[in-house]
JSON list of C-alpha atoms and ligand atoms in Angstrom, two decimals:
[
{"chain": "F", "resi": 1258, "resn": "MET", "atom": "CA", "xyz": [-2.12, 105.41, 87.49]},
{"chain": "F", "resi": 1259, "resn": "ARG", "atom": "CA", "xyz": [1.22, 104.77, 89.18]},
{"chain": "F", "resi": 1260, "resn": "LEU", "atom": "CA", "xyz": [0.76, 104.69, 92.93]},
{"chain": "F", "resi": 1261, "resn": "VAL", "atom": "CA", "xyz": [2.85, 104.01, 96.02]},
{"chain": "F", "resi": 1262, "resn": "PHE", "atom": "CA", "xyz": [1.24, 102.71, 99.22]},
{"chain": "F", "resi": 1263, "resn": "PHE", "atom": "CA", "xyz": [3.26, 103.85, 102.15]},
{"chain": "F", "resi": 1264, "resn": "GLY", "atom": "CA", "xyz": [3.00, 103.34, 105.92]},
{"chain": "F", "resi": 1265, "resn": "ALA", "atom": "CA", "xyz": [4.30, 101.51, 108.98]},
{"chain": "F", "resi": 1266, "resn": "PRO", "atom": "CA", "xyz": [4.27, 97.71, 109.11]},
{"chain": "F", "resi": 1267, "resn": "GLY", "atom": "CA", "xyz": [0.71, 96.75, 110.05]},
{"chain": "F", "resi": 1268, "resn": "SER", "atom": "CA", "xyz": [-0.86, 99.94, 108.67]},
{"chain": "F", "resi": 1269, "resn": "GLY", "atom": "CA", "xyz": [-2.87, 97.82, 106.20]},
{"chain": "F", "resi": 1270, "resn": "LYS", "atom": "CA", "xyz": [-0.82, 98.61, 103.07]},
{"chain": "F", "resi": 1271, "resn": "GLY", "atom": "CA", "xyz": [-1.18, 95.08, 101.71]},
{"chain": "F", "resi": 1272, "resn": "THR", "atom": "CA", "xyz": [-4.91, 94.79, 102.40]},
{"chain": "F", "resi": 1273, "resn": "GLN", "atom": "CA", "xyz": [-5.76, 98.22, 101.03]},
{"chain": "F", "resi": 1274, "resn": "SER", "atom": "CA", "xyz": [-3.50, 98.04, 97.99]},
{"chain": "F", "resi": 1275, "resn": "LYS", "atom": "CA", "xyz": [-5.14, 94.72, 96.98]},
{"chain": "F", "resi": 1276, "resn": "ARG", "atom": "CA", "xyz": [-8.60, 96.31, 97.24]},
{"chain": "F", "resi": 1277, "resn": "ILE", "atom": "CA", "xyz": [-7.63, 99.43, 95.28]},
{"chain": "F", "resi": 1278, "resn": "CYS", "atom": "CA", "xyz": [-5.90, 97.32, 92.59]},
{"chain": "F", "resi": 1279, "resn": "GLN", "atom": "CA", "xyz": [-9.18, 95.48, 92.03]},
{"chain": "F", "resi": 1280, "resn": "GLU", "atom": "CA", "xyz": [-11.06, 98.79, 91.75]},
{"chain": "F", "resi": 1281, "resn": "LEU", "atom": "CA", "xyz": [-8.57, 100.25, 89.28]},
{"chain": "F", "resi": 1282, "resn": "SER", "atom": "CA", "xyz": [-7.68, 97.00, 87.43]},
{"chain": "F", "resi": 1283, "resn": "ILE", "atom": "CA", "xyz": [-3.94, 97.49, 87.85]},
{"chain": "F", "resi": 1284, "resn": "PRO", "atom": "CA", "xyz": [-1.42, 95.04, 89.38]},
{"chain": "F", "resi": 1285, "resn": "GLN", "atom": "CA", "xyz": [-0.19, 95.19, 92.98]},
{"chain": "F", "resi": 1286, "resn": "LEU", "atom": "CA", "xyz": [3.59, 94.94, 93.19]},
{"chain": "F", "resi": 1287, "resn": "SER", "atom": "CA", "xyz": [4.44, 93.92, 96.73]},
{"chain": "F", "resi": 1288, "resn": "THR", "atom": "CA", "xyz": [8.18, 93.60, 97.32]},
{"chain": "F", "resi": 1289, "resn": "GLY", "atom": "CA", "xyz": [7.46, 91.61, 100.53]},
{"chain": "F", "resi": 1290, "resn": "ASP", "atom": "CA", "xyz": [5.33, 89.09, 98.57]},
{"chain": "F", "resi": 1291, "resn": "MET", "atom": "CA", "xyz": [7.96, 88.86, 95.81]},
{"chain": "F", "resi": 1292, "resn": "LEU", "atom": "CA", "xyz": [10.68, 88.15, 98.37]},
{"chain": "F", "resi": 1293, "resn": "ARG", "atom": "CA", "xyz": [8.56, 85.55, 100.21]},
{"chain": "F", "resi": 1294, "resn": "GLN", "atom": "CA", "xyz": [7.91, 83.84, 96.87]},
{"chain": "F", "resi": 1295, "resn": "ALA", "atom": "CA", "xyz": [11.66, 83.87, 96.12]},
{"chain": "F", "resi": 1296, "resn": "ILE", "atom": "CA", "xyz": [12.26, 82.18, 99.50]},
{"chain": "F", "resi": 1297, "resn": "LYS", "atom": "CA", "xyz": [9.59, 79.54, 98.75]},
{"chain": "F", "resi": 1298, "resn": "ASP", "atom": "CA", "xyz": [11.17, 78.91, 95.34]},
{"chain": "F", "resi": 1299, "resn": "GLY", "atom": "CA", "xyz": [14.61, 78.55, 96.94]},
{"chain": "F", "resi": 1300, "resn": "SER", "atom": "CA", "xyz": [16.14, 81.03, 94.45]},
{"chain": "F", "resi": 1301, "resn": "ALA", "atom": "CA", "xyz": [19.50, 82.78, 95.02]},
{"chain": "F", "resi": 1302, "resn": "LEU", "atom": "CA", "xyz": [17.61, 86.01, 95.78]},
{"chain": "F", "resi": 1303, "resn": "GLY", "atom": "CA", "xyz": [15.42, 84.19, 98.32]},
{"chain": "F", "resi": 1304, "resn": "LYS", "atom": "CA", "xyz": [18.44, 82.68, 100.05]},
{"chain": "F", "resi": 1305, "resn": "GLU", "atom": "CA", "xyz": [20.10, 86.07, 100.33]},
{"chain": "F", "resi": 1306, "resn": "ALA", "atom": "CA", "xyz": [16.96, 87.85, 101.56]},
{"chain": "F", "resi": 1307, "resn": "LYS", "atom": "CA", "xyz": [15.78, 85.27, 104.13]},
{"chain": "F", "resi": 1308, "resn": "GLY", "atom": "CA", "xyz": [18.14, 86.15, 107.01]},
{"chain": "F", "resi": 1309, "resn": "TYR", "atom": "CA", "xyz": [17.32, 89.85, 106.79]},
{"chain": "F", "resi": 1310, "resn": "MET", "atom": "CA", "xyz": [13.59, 89.24, 106.60]},
{"chain": "F", "resi": 1311, "resn": "ASP", "atom": "CA", "xyz": [13.34, 86.69, 109.41]},
{"chain": "F", "resi": 1312, "resn": "GLY", "atom": "CA", "xyz": [15.12, 89.13, 111.73]},
{"chain": "F", "resi": 1313, "resn": "GLY", "atom": "CA", "xyz": [12.75, 91.95, 110.76]},
{"chain": "F", "resi": 1314, "resn": "ASN", "atom": "CA", "xyz": [15.51, 93.91, 108.98]},
{"chain": "F", "resi": 1315, "resn": "LEU", "atom": "CA", "xyz": [15.35, 95.56, 105.57]},
{"chain": "F", "resi": 1316, "resn": "VAL", "atom": "CA", "xyz": [16.88, 93.71, 102.62]},
{"chain": "F", "resi": 1317, "resn": "PRO", "atom": "CA", "xyz": [19.75, 95.68, 100.94]},
{"chain": "F", "resi": 1318, "resn": "ASP", "atom": "CA", "xyz": [18.58, 98.30, 98.41]},
{"chain": "F", "resi": 1319, "resn": "GLN", "atom": "CA", "xyz": [20.44, 96.72, 95.49]},
{"chain": "F", "resi": 1320, "resn": "LEU", "atom": "CA", "xyz": [18.49, 93.45, 95.74]},
{"chain": "F", "resi": 1321, "resn": "ILE", "atom": "CA", "xyz": [15.16, 95.27, 95.82]},
{"chain": "F", "resi": 1322, "resn": "LEU", "atom": "CA", "xyz": [15.99, 97.67, 92.99]},
{"chain": "F", "resi": 1323, "resn": "GLY", "atom": "CA", "xyz": [16.82, 94.83, 90.57]},
{"chain": "F", "resi": 1324, "resn": "LEU", "atom": "CA", "xyz": [13.52, 93.17, 91.42]},
{"chain": "F", "resi": 1325, "resn": "ILE", "atom": "CA", "xyz": [11.46, 96.32, 90.83]},
{"chain": "F", "resi": 1326, "resn": "ALA", "atom": "CA", "xyz": [13.28, 97.44, 87.66]},
{"chain": "F", "resi": 1327, "resn": "GLU", "atom": "CA", "xyz": [12.45, 94.10, 86.04]},
{"chain": "F", "resi": 1328, "resn": "ARG", "atom": "CA", "xyz": [8.85, 93.99, 87.30]},
{"chain": "F", "resi": 1329, "resn": "ILE", "atom": "CA", "xyz": [7.70, 97.47, 86.18]},
{"chain": "F", "resi": 1330, "resn": "ASP", "atom": "CA", "xyz": [8.84, 96.66, 82.64]},
{"chain": "F", "resi": 1331, "resn": "GLN", "atom": "CA", "xyz": [6.34, 93.79, 82.33]},
{"chain": "F", "resi": 1332, "resn": "PRO", "atom": "CA", "xyz": [3.41, 94.34, 79.93]},
{"chain": "F", "resi": 1333, "resn": "ASP", "atom": "CA", "xyz": [0.76, 94.26, 82.72]},
{"chain": "F", "resi": 1334, "resn": "CYS", "atom": "CA", "xyz": [2.31, 97.44, 84.19]},
{"chain": "F", "resi": 1335, "resn": "LYS", "atom": "CA", "xyz": [1.66, 99.58, 81.10]},
{"chain": "F", "resi": 1336, "resn": "GLN", "atom": "CA", "xyz": [-1.53, 101.15, 82.53]},
{"chain": "F", "resi": 1337, "resn": "GLY", "atom": "CA", "xyz": [0.01, 101.60, 85.97]},
{"chain": "F", "resi": 1338, "resn": "TYR", "atom": "CA", "xyz": [0.47, 99.70, 89.23]},
{"chain": "F", "resi": 1339, "resn": "ILE", "atom": "CA", "xyz": [0.51, 100.00, 92.99]},
{"chain": "F", "resi": 1340, "resn": "LEU", "atom": "CA", "xyz": [3.87, 99.67, 94.68]},
{"chain": "F", "resi": 1341, "resn": "ASP", "atom": "CA", "xyz": [3.28, 98.10, 98.10]},
{"chain": "F", "resi": 1342, "resn": "GLY", "atom": "CA", "xyz": [6.25, 98.13, 100.48]},
{"chain": "F", "resi": 1343, "resn": "PHE", "atom": "CA", "xyz": [8.56, 99.96, 98.07]},
{"chain": "F", "resi": 1344, "resn": "PRO", "atom": "CA", "xyz": [10.31, 102.42, 98.25]},
{"chain": "F", "resi": 1345, "resn": "ARG", "atom": "CA", "xyz": [11.26, 101.94, 101.89]},
{"chain": "F", "resi": 1346, "resn": "THR", "atom": "CA", "xyz": [14.47, 104.02, 102.01]},
{"chain": "F", "resi": 1347, "resn": "LEU", "atom": "CA", "xyz": [15.49, 107.37, 100.51]},
{"chain": "F", "resi": 1348, "resn": "PRO", "atom": "CA", "xyz": [18.02, 105.74, 98.11]},
{"chain": "F", "resi": 1349, "resn": "GLN", "atom": "CA", "xyz": [15.19, 103.46, 96.88]},
{"chain": "F", "resi": 1350, "resn": "ALA", "atom": "CA", "xyz": [12.89, 106.48, 96.34]},
{"chain": "F", "resi": 1351, "resn": "GLU", "atom": "CA", "xyz": [15.62, 108.34, 94.45]},
{"chain": "F", "resi": 1352, "resn": "ALA", "atom": "CA", "xyz": [16.43, 105.28, 92.33]},
{"chain": "F", "resi": 1353, "resn": "LEU", "atom": "CA", "xyz": [12.73, 104.88, 91.50]},
{"chain": "F", "resi": 1354, "resn": "ASP", "atom": "CA", "xyz": [12.52, 108.55, 90.43]},
{"chain": "F", "resi": 1355, "resn": "GLY", "atom": "CA", "xyz": [15.50, 107.90, 88.14]},
{"chain": "F", "resi": 1356, "resn": "MET", "atom": "CA", "xyz": [14.02, 104.69, 86.64]},
{"chain": "F", "resi": 1357, "resn": "LEU", "atom": "CA", "xyz": [10.72, 106.42, 85.92]},
{"chain": "F", "resi": 1358, "resn": "SER", "atom": "CA", "xyz": [12.12, 109.66, 84.54]},
{"chain": "F", "resi": 1359, "resn": "GLU", "atom": "CA", "xyz": [14.17, 107.64, 82.01]},
{"chain": "F", "resi": 1360, "resn": "LYS", "atom": "CA", "xyz": [10.82, 106.43, 80.69]},
{"chain": "F", "resi": 1361, "resn": "GLY", "atom": "CA", "xyz": [9.21, 109.90, 80.88]},
{"chain": "F", "resi": 1362, "resn": "GLN", "atom": "CA", "xyz": [7.03, 108.69, 83.78]},
{"chain": "F", "resi": 1363, "resn": "ALA", "atom": "CA", "xyz": [6.45, 109.66, 87.41]},
{"chain": "F", "resi": 1364, "resn": "ILE", "atom": "CA", "xyz": [4.53, 108.51, 90.49]},
{"chain": "F", "resi": 1365, "resn": "ASP", "atom": "CA", "xyz": [1.04, 110.06, 90.44]},
{"chain": "F", "resi": 1366, "resn": "LYS", "atom": "CA", "xyz": [0.19, 109.67, 94.15]},
{"chain": "F", "resi": 1367, "resn": "VAL", "atom": "CA", "xyz": [1.65, 108.26, 97.33]},
{"chain": "F", "resi": 1368, "resn": "VAL", "atom": "CA", "xyz": [-1.05, 107.01, 99.70]},
{"chain": "F", "resi": 1369, "resn": "TYR", "atom": "CA", "xyz": [0.28, 107.41, 103.23]},
{"chain": "F", "resi": 1370, "resn": "LEU", "atom": "CA", "xyz": [-1.62, 105.20, 105.71]},
{"chain": "F", "resi": 1371, "resn": "GLU", "atom": "CA", "xyz": [-1.20, 106.78, 109.14]},
{"chain": "F", "resi": 1372, "resn": "ILE", "atom": "CA", "xyz": [-1.57, 104.70, 112.30]},
{"chain": "F", "resi": 1373, "resn": "ASP", "atom": "CA", "xyz": [-0.67, 104.77, 116.00]},
{"chain": "F", "resi": 1374, "resn": "PRO", "atom": "CA", "xyz": [2.44, 102.50, 116.38]},
{"chain": "F", "resi": 1375, "resn": "GLU", "atom": "CA", "xyz": [0.95, 100.84, 119.49]},
{"chain": "F", "resi": 1376, "resn": "LEU", "atom": "CA", "xyz": [-1.99, 99.52, 117.43]},
{"chain": "F", "resi": 1377, "resn": "VAL", "atom": "CA", "xyz": [0.43, 98.05, 114.94]},
{"chain": "F", "resi": 1378, "resn": "VAL", "atom": "CA", "xyz": [1.94, 95.58, 117.41]},
{"chain": "F", "resi": 1379, "resn": "ALA", "atom": "CA", "xyz": [-1.47, 94.06, 118.30]},
{"chain": "F", "resi": 1380, "resn": "ARG", "atom": "CA", "xyz": [-2.46, 93.89, 114.64]},
{"chain": "F", "resi": 1381, "resn": "LEU", "atom": "CA", "xyz": [0.71, 92.11, 113.57]},
{"chain": "F", "resi": 1382, "resn": "VAL", "atom": "CA", "xyz": [1.06, 89.70, 116.51]},
{"chain": "F", "resi": 1383, "resn": "GLY", "atom": "CA", "xyz": [-2.45, 88.37, 115.75]},
{"chain": "F", "resi": 1384, "resn": "ARG", "atom": "CA", "xyz": [-2.04, 88.23, 111.99]},
{"chain": "F", "resi": 1385, "resn": "ARG", "atom": "CA", "xyz": [-2.24, 84.85, 110.24]},
{"chain": "F", "resi": 1386, "resn": "VAL", "atom": "CA", "xyz": [-1.69, 84.42, 106.51]},
{"chain": "F", "resi": 1387, "resn": "CYS", "atom": "CA", "xyz": [-2.64, 81.68, 104.10]},
{"chain": "F", "resi": 1388, "resn": "SER", "atom": "CA", "xyz": [0.40, 79.59, 103.17]},
{"chain": "F", "resi": 1389, "resn": "ALA", "atom": "CA", "xyz": [-0.93, 79.19, 99.61]},
{"chain": "F", "resi": 1390, "resn": "CYS", "atom": "CA", "xyz": [-2.85, 82.30, 98.48]},
{"chain": "F", "resi": 1391, "resn": "GLY", "atom": "CA", "xyz": [-1.57, 84.90, 100.98]},
{"chain": "F", "resi": 1392, "resn": "GLU", "atom": "CA", "xyz": [-5.03, 85.98, 102.20]},
{"chain": "F", "resi": 1393, "resn": "GLU", "atom": "CA", "xyz": [-4.77, 87.62, 105.63]},
{"chain": "F", "resi": 1394, "resn": "PHE", "atom": "CA", "xyz": [-6.73, 86.75, 108.78]},
{"chain": "F", "resi": 1395, "resn": "HIS", "atom": "CA", "xyz": [-6.51, 87.81, 112.41]},
{"chain": "F", "resi": 1396, "resn": "VAL", "atom": "CA", "xyz": [-6.95, 85.81, 115.62]},
{"chain": "F", "resi": 1397, "resn": "THR", "atom": "CA", "xyz": [-9.54, 88.28, 116.97]},
{"chain": "F", "resi": 1398, "resn": "ASN", "atom": "CA", "xyz": [-10.41, 90.82, 114.24]},
{"chain": "F", "resi": 1399, "resn": "ARG", "atom": "CA", "xyz": [-10.88, 88.47, 111.30]},
{"chain": "F", "resi": 1400, "resn": "LYS", "atom": "CA", "xyz": [-11.15, 84.85, 112.37]},
{"chain": "F", "resi": 1401, "resn": "PRO", "atom": "CA", "xyz": [-11.27, 82.21, 109.64]},
{"chain": "F", "resi": 1402, "resn": "LYS", "atom": "CA", "xyz": [-14.46, 80.07, 109.53]},
{"chain": "F", "resi": 1403, "resn": "ALA", "atom": "CA", "xyz": [-12.48, 76.91, 110.41]},
{"chain": "F", "resi": 1404, "resn": "ASP", "atom": "CA", "xyz": [-9.59, 77.26, 112.84]},
{"chain": "F", "resi": 1405, "resn": "GLY", "atom": "CA", "xyz": [-6.22, 77.56, 111.07]},
{"chain": "F", "resi": 1406, "resn": "ILE", "atom": "CA", "xyz": [-7.69, 77.09, 107.57]},
{"chain": "F", "resi": 1407, "resn": "CYS", "atom": "CA", "xyz": [-8.00, 79.68, 104.77]},
{"chain": "F", "resi": 1408, "resn": "ASP", "atom": "CA", "xyz": [-11.64, 80.57, 103.94]},
{"chain": "F", "resi": 1409, "resn": "LEU", "atom": "CA", "xyz": [-10.73, 81.13, 100.30]},
{"chain": "F", "resi": 1410, "resn": "CYS", "atom": "CA", "xyz": [-8.59, 78.15, 99.31]},
{"chain": "F", "resi": 1411, "resn": "GLY", "atom": "CA", "xyz": [-8.58, 75.71, 102.26]},
{"chain": "F", "resi": 1412, "resn": "ALA", "atom": "CA", "xyz": [-4.78, 75.77, 102.76]},
{"chain": "F", "resi": 1413, "resn": "PRO", "atom": "CA", "xyz": [-3.28, 76.03, 106.28]},
{"chain": "F", "resi": 1414, "resn": "LEU", "atom": "CA", "xyz": [-2.76, 79.47, 107.85]},
{"chain": "F", "resi": 1415, "resn": "ILE", "atom": "CA", "xyz": [0.68, 80.36, 109.21]},
{"chain": "F", "resi": 1416, "resn": "GLN", "atom": "CA", "xyz": [2.23, 83.14, 111.28]},
{"chain": "F", "resi": 1417, "resn": "ARG", "atom": "CA", "xyz": [4.94, 85.03, 109.39]},
{"chain": "F", "resi": 1418, "resn": "PRO", "atom": "CA", "xyz": [8.36, 84.55, 111.09]},
{"chain": "F", "resi": 1419, "resn": "ASP", "atom": "CA", "xyz": [8.70, 88.35, 111.31]},
{"chain": "F", "resi": 1420, "resn": "ASP", "atom": "CA", "xyz": [5.30, 88.76, 113.04]},
{"chain": "F", "resi": 1421, "resn": "GLN", "atom": "CA", "xyz": [6.76, 87.85, 116.48]},
{"chain": "F", "resi": 1422, "resn": "GLU", "atom": "CA", "xyz": [6.85, 90.77, 118.93]},
{"chain": "F", "resi": 1423, "resn": "GLU", "atom": "CA", "xyz": [10.66, 91.06, 118.96]},
{"chain": "F", "resi": 1424, "resn": "GLN", "atom": "CA", "xyz": [10.88, 91.23, 115.14]},
{"chain": "F", "resi": 1425, "resn": "ILE", "atom": "CA", "xyz": [7.93, 93.64, 115.01]},
{"chain": "F", "resi": 1426, "resn": "ARG", "atom": "CA", "xyz": [9.86, 96.06, 117.27]},
{"chain": "F", "resi": 1427, "resn": "VAL", "atom": "CA", "xyz": [12.89, 95.80, 114.92]},
{"chain": "F", "resi": 1428, "resn": "ARG", "atom": "CA", "xyz": [10.61, 96.48, 111.91]},
{"chain": "F", "resi": 1429, "resn": "LEU", "atom": "CA", "xyz": [9.02, 99.49, 113.61]},
{"chain": "F", "resi": 1430, "resn": "ASN", "atom": "CA", "xyz": [12.43, 100.85, 114.42]},
{"chain": "F", "resi": 1431, "resn": "SER", "atom": "CA", "xyz": [13.71, 100.53, 110.85]},
{"chain": "F", "resi": 1432, "resn": "TYR", "atom": "CA", "xyz": [10.45, 102.09, 109.66]},
{"chain": "F", "resi": 1433, "resn": "LYS", "atom": "CA", "xyz": [11.04, 105.13, 111.90]},
{"chain": "F", "resi": 1434, "resn": "GLN", "atom": "CA", "xyz": [14.69, 105.54, 110.96]},
{"chain": "F", "resi": 1435, "resn": "GLN", "atom": "CA", "xyz": [14.84, 104.56, 107.28]},
{"chain": "F", "resi": 1436, "resn": "THR", "atom": "CA", "xyz": [11.32, 104.61, 105.86]},
{"chain": "F", "resi": 1437, "resn": "ALA", "atom": "CA", "xyz": [9.51, 107.55, 107.50]},
{"chain": "F", "resi": 1438, "resn": "PRO", "atom": "CA", "xyz": [11.82, 110.13, 105.78]},
{"chain": "F", "resi": 1439, "resn": "VAL", "atom": "CA", "xyz": [10.55, 108.86, 102.41]},
{"chain": "F", "resi": 1440, "resn": "ALA", "atom": "CA", "xyz": [7.22, 110.63, 103.19]},
{"chain": "F", "resi": 1441, "resn": "ASP", "atom": "CA", "xyz": [9.03, 114.02, 103.19]},
{"chain": "F", "resi": 1442, "resn": "HIS", "atom": "CA", "xyz": [10.57, 113.17, 99.81]},
{"chain": "F", "resi": 1443, "resn": "TYR", "atom": "CA", "xyz": [7.10, 112.74, 98.28]},
{"chain": "F", "resi": 1444, "resn": "GLN", "atom": "CA", "xyz": [5.59, 115.64, 100.25]},
{"chain": "F", "resi": 1445, "resn": "ALA", "atom": "CA", "xyz": [8.21, 117.86, 98.55]},
{"chain": "F", "resi": 1446, "resn": "GLN", "atom": "CA", "xyz": [7.05, 116.51, 95.17]},
{"chain": "F", "resi": 1447, "resn": "GLY", "atom": "CA", "xyz": [3.43, 117.40, 96.09]},
{"chain": "F", "resi": 1448, "resn": "VAL", "atom": "CA", "xyz": [2.09, 113.85, 95.61]},
{"chain": "F", "resi": 1449, "resn": "LEU", "atom": "CA", "xyz": [1.56, 112.72, 99.22]},
{"chain": "F", "resi": 1450, "resn": "ALA", "atom": "CA", "xyz": [-2.04, 111.86, 100.20]},
{"chain": "F", "resi": 1451, "resn": "GLN", "atom": "CA", "xyz": [-2.52, 111.17, 103.92]},
{"chain": "F", "resi": 1452, "resn": "VAL", "atom": "CA", "xyz": [-5.26, 108.74, 105.02]},
{"chain": "F", "resi": 1453, "resn": "ALA", "atom": "CA", "xyz": [-6.10, 107.67, 108.60]},
{"chain": "F", "resi": 1454, "resn": "ALA", "atom": "CA", "xyz": [-5.55, 103.90, 108.71]},
{"chain": "F", "resi": 1455, "resn": "GLU", "atom": "CA", "xyz": [-7.62, 103.17, 111.83]},
{"chain": "F", "resi": 1456, "resn": "GLY", "atom": "CA", "xyz": [-11.19, 101.95, 111.56]},
{"chain": "F", "resi": 1457, "resn": "GLU", "atom": "CA", "xyz": [-13.24, 99.72, 109.31]},
{"chain": "F", "resi": 1458, "resn": "ILE", "atom": "CA", "xyz": [-11.46, 98.28, 106.24]},
{"chain": "F", "resi": 1459, "resn": "GLY", "atom": "CA", "xyz": [-14.18, 99.35, 103.76]},
{"chain": "F", "resi": 1460, "resn": "GLU", "atom": "CA", "xyz": [-14.27, 102.90, 105.09]},
{"chain": "F", "resi": 1461, "resn": "ILE", "atom": "CA", "xyz": [-10.51, 103.25, 104.74]},
{"chain": "F", "resi": 1462, "resn": "THR", "atom": "CA", "xyz": [-10.75, 101.97, 101.13]},
{"chain": "F", "resi": 1463, "resn": "HIS", "atom": "CA", "xyz": [-13.45, 104.58, 100.50]},
{"chain": "F", "resi": 1464, "resn": "SER", "atom": "CA", "xyz": [-11.25, 107.40, 101.92]},
{"chain": "F", "resi": 1465, "resn": "ILE", "atom": "CA", "xyz": [-8.36, 106.28, 99.72]},
{"chain": "F", "resi": 1466, "resn": "LEU", "atom": "CA", "xyz": [-10.51, 106.24, 96.57]},
{"chain": "F", "resi": 1467, "resn": "LYS", "atom": "CA", "xyz": [-11.72, 109.77, 97.38]},
{"chain": "F", "resi": 1468, "resn": "LYS", "atom": "CA", "xyz": [-8.12, 110.99, 97.64]},
{"chain": "F", "resi": 1469, "resn": "LEU", "atom": "CA", "xyz": [-7.32, 109.41, 94.27]},
{"chain": "F", "resi": 1470, "resn": "GLN", "atom": "CA", "xyz": [-10.14, 111.17, 92.41]},
{"chain": "O", "resi": 2350, "resn": "AMP", "atom": "P1", "xyz": [6.30, 93.43, 103.98]},
{"chain": "O", "resi": 2350, "resn": "AMP", "atom": "O1", "xyz": [5.59, 92.23, 103.48]},
{"chain": "O", "resi": 2350, "resn": "AMP", "atom": "O2", "xyz": [6.10, 94.64, 103.10]},
{"chain": "O", "resi": 2350, "resn": "AMP", "atom": "O3", "xyz": [6.02, 93.72, 105.44]},
{"chain": "O", "resi": 2350, "resn": "AMP", "atom": "O4", "xyz": [7.87, 93.10, 103.89]},
{"chain": "O", "resi": 2350, "resn": "AMP", "atom": "C1", "xyz": [8.44, 92.04, 104.63]},
{"chain": "O", "resi": 2350, "resn": "AMP", "atom": "C2", "xyz": [9.93, 92.15, 104.69]},
{"chain": "O", "resi": 2350, "resn": "AMP", "atom": "O5", "xyz": [10.48, 92.10, 103.36]},
{"chain": "O", "resi": 2350, "resn": "AMP", "atom": "C3", "xyz": [10.48, 93.45, 105.27]},
{"chain": "O", "resi": 2350, "resn": "AMP", "atom": "O6", "xyz": [10.52, 93.44, 106.69]},
{"chain": "O", "resi": 2350, "resn": "AMP", "atom": "C4", "xyz": [11.88, 93.47, 104.65]},
{"chain": "O", "resi": 2350, "resn": "AMP", "atom": "O7", "xyz": [12.74, 92.53, 105.29]},
{"chain": "O", "resi": 2350, "resn": "AMP", "atom": "C5", "xyz": [11.64, 92.95, 103.25]},
{"chain": "O", "resi": 2350, "resn": "AMP", "atom": "N1", "xyz": [11.30, 94.05, 102.31]},
{"chain": "O", "resi": 2350, "resn": "AMP", "atom": "C6", "xyz": [10.13, 94.22, 101.62]},
{"chain": "O", "resi": 2350, "resn": "AMP", "atom": "N2", "xyz": [10.18, 95.32, 100.86]},
{"chain": "O", "resi": 2350, "resn": "AMP", "atom": "C7", "xyz": [11.40, 95.88, 101.06]},
{"chain": "O", "resi": 2350, "resn": "AMP", "atom": "C8", "xyz": [12.05, 97.05, 100.58]},
{"chain": "O", "resi": 2350, "resn": "AMP", "atom": "N3", "xyz": [11.45, 97.88, 99.72]},
{"chain": "O", "resi": 2350, "resn": "AMP", "atom": "N4", "xyz": [13.32, 97.30, 101.01]},
{"chain": "O", "resi": 2350, "resn": "AMP", "atom": "C9", "xyz": [13.95, 96.47, 101.87]},
{"chain": "O", "resi": 2350, "resn": "AMP", "atom": "N5", "xyz": [13.38, 95.37, 102.39]},
{"chain": "O", "resi": 2350, "resn": "AMP", "atom": "C10", "xyz": [12.13, 95.05, 101.99]}
]
């Protein structure tokens, strides 16, 4: 199954796509994670992307498209994948359609996680992520067992540079202007599945799985 997880920053795309990937045994392709890894590695791509990301702005389409084109051709993507955080602009969605149709493929479903934008700010400001494995915690909603330490691997937790309130507002704004129209693109293709993204994590996963049946 080829899926796209779509929604505002803080809608739980990353968390839910990881859970659904485990259920379906397909890889999660998160463009945000790929870019953060490129920054950690100090690659040319990472150096170019860092300024955009730290400010909360989108990275130019061309950089992202190269990354995705290469990734979906890997052998682990043969049975499908979940795209998390891509496409985020109409040109990206159109380019993805083109890449897939050349292979005789298409996106099966786009899971649209809907959330009140005001909830997003509180979720993101309190988010902490493991500097090694990427597991997510929250200062009030999901506290780690030991302060500042990942429950899974013991590495220190950090706050993403773009999870400061000012950058969150920039991200929400670019979501509204550039990303939200992508939902209409998939609605027109008849593959959009809307899911309420407020509530308990397990219940949301359950609602998503029902929509995918
Ligand atoms: P995320 O982890 O999905 O919240 O992405 C973090 C940041 O990576 C975004 O705020 C953008 O700067 C950049 N990014 C990730 N995916 C894309 C994309 N598809 N297009 C442009 N920028 C992206």
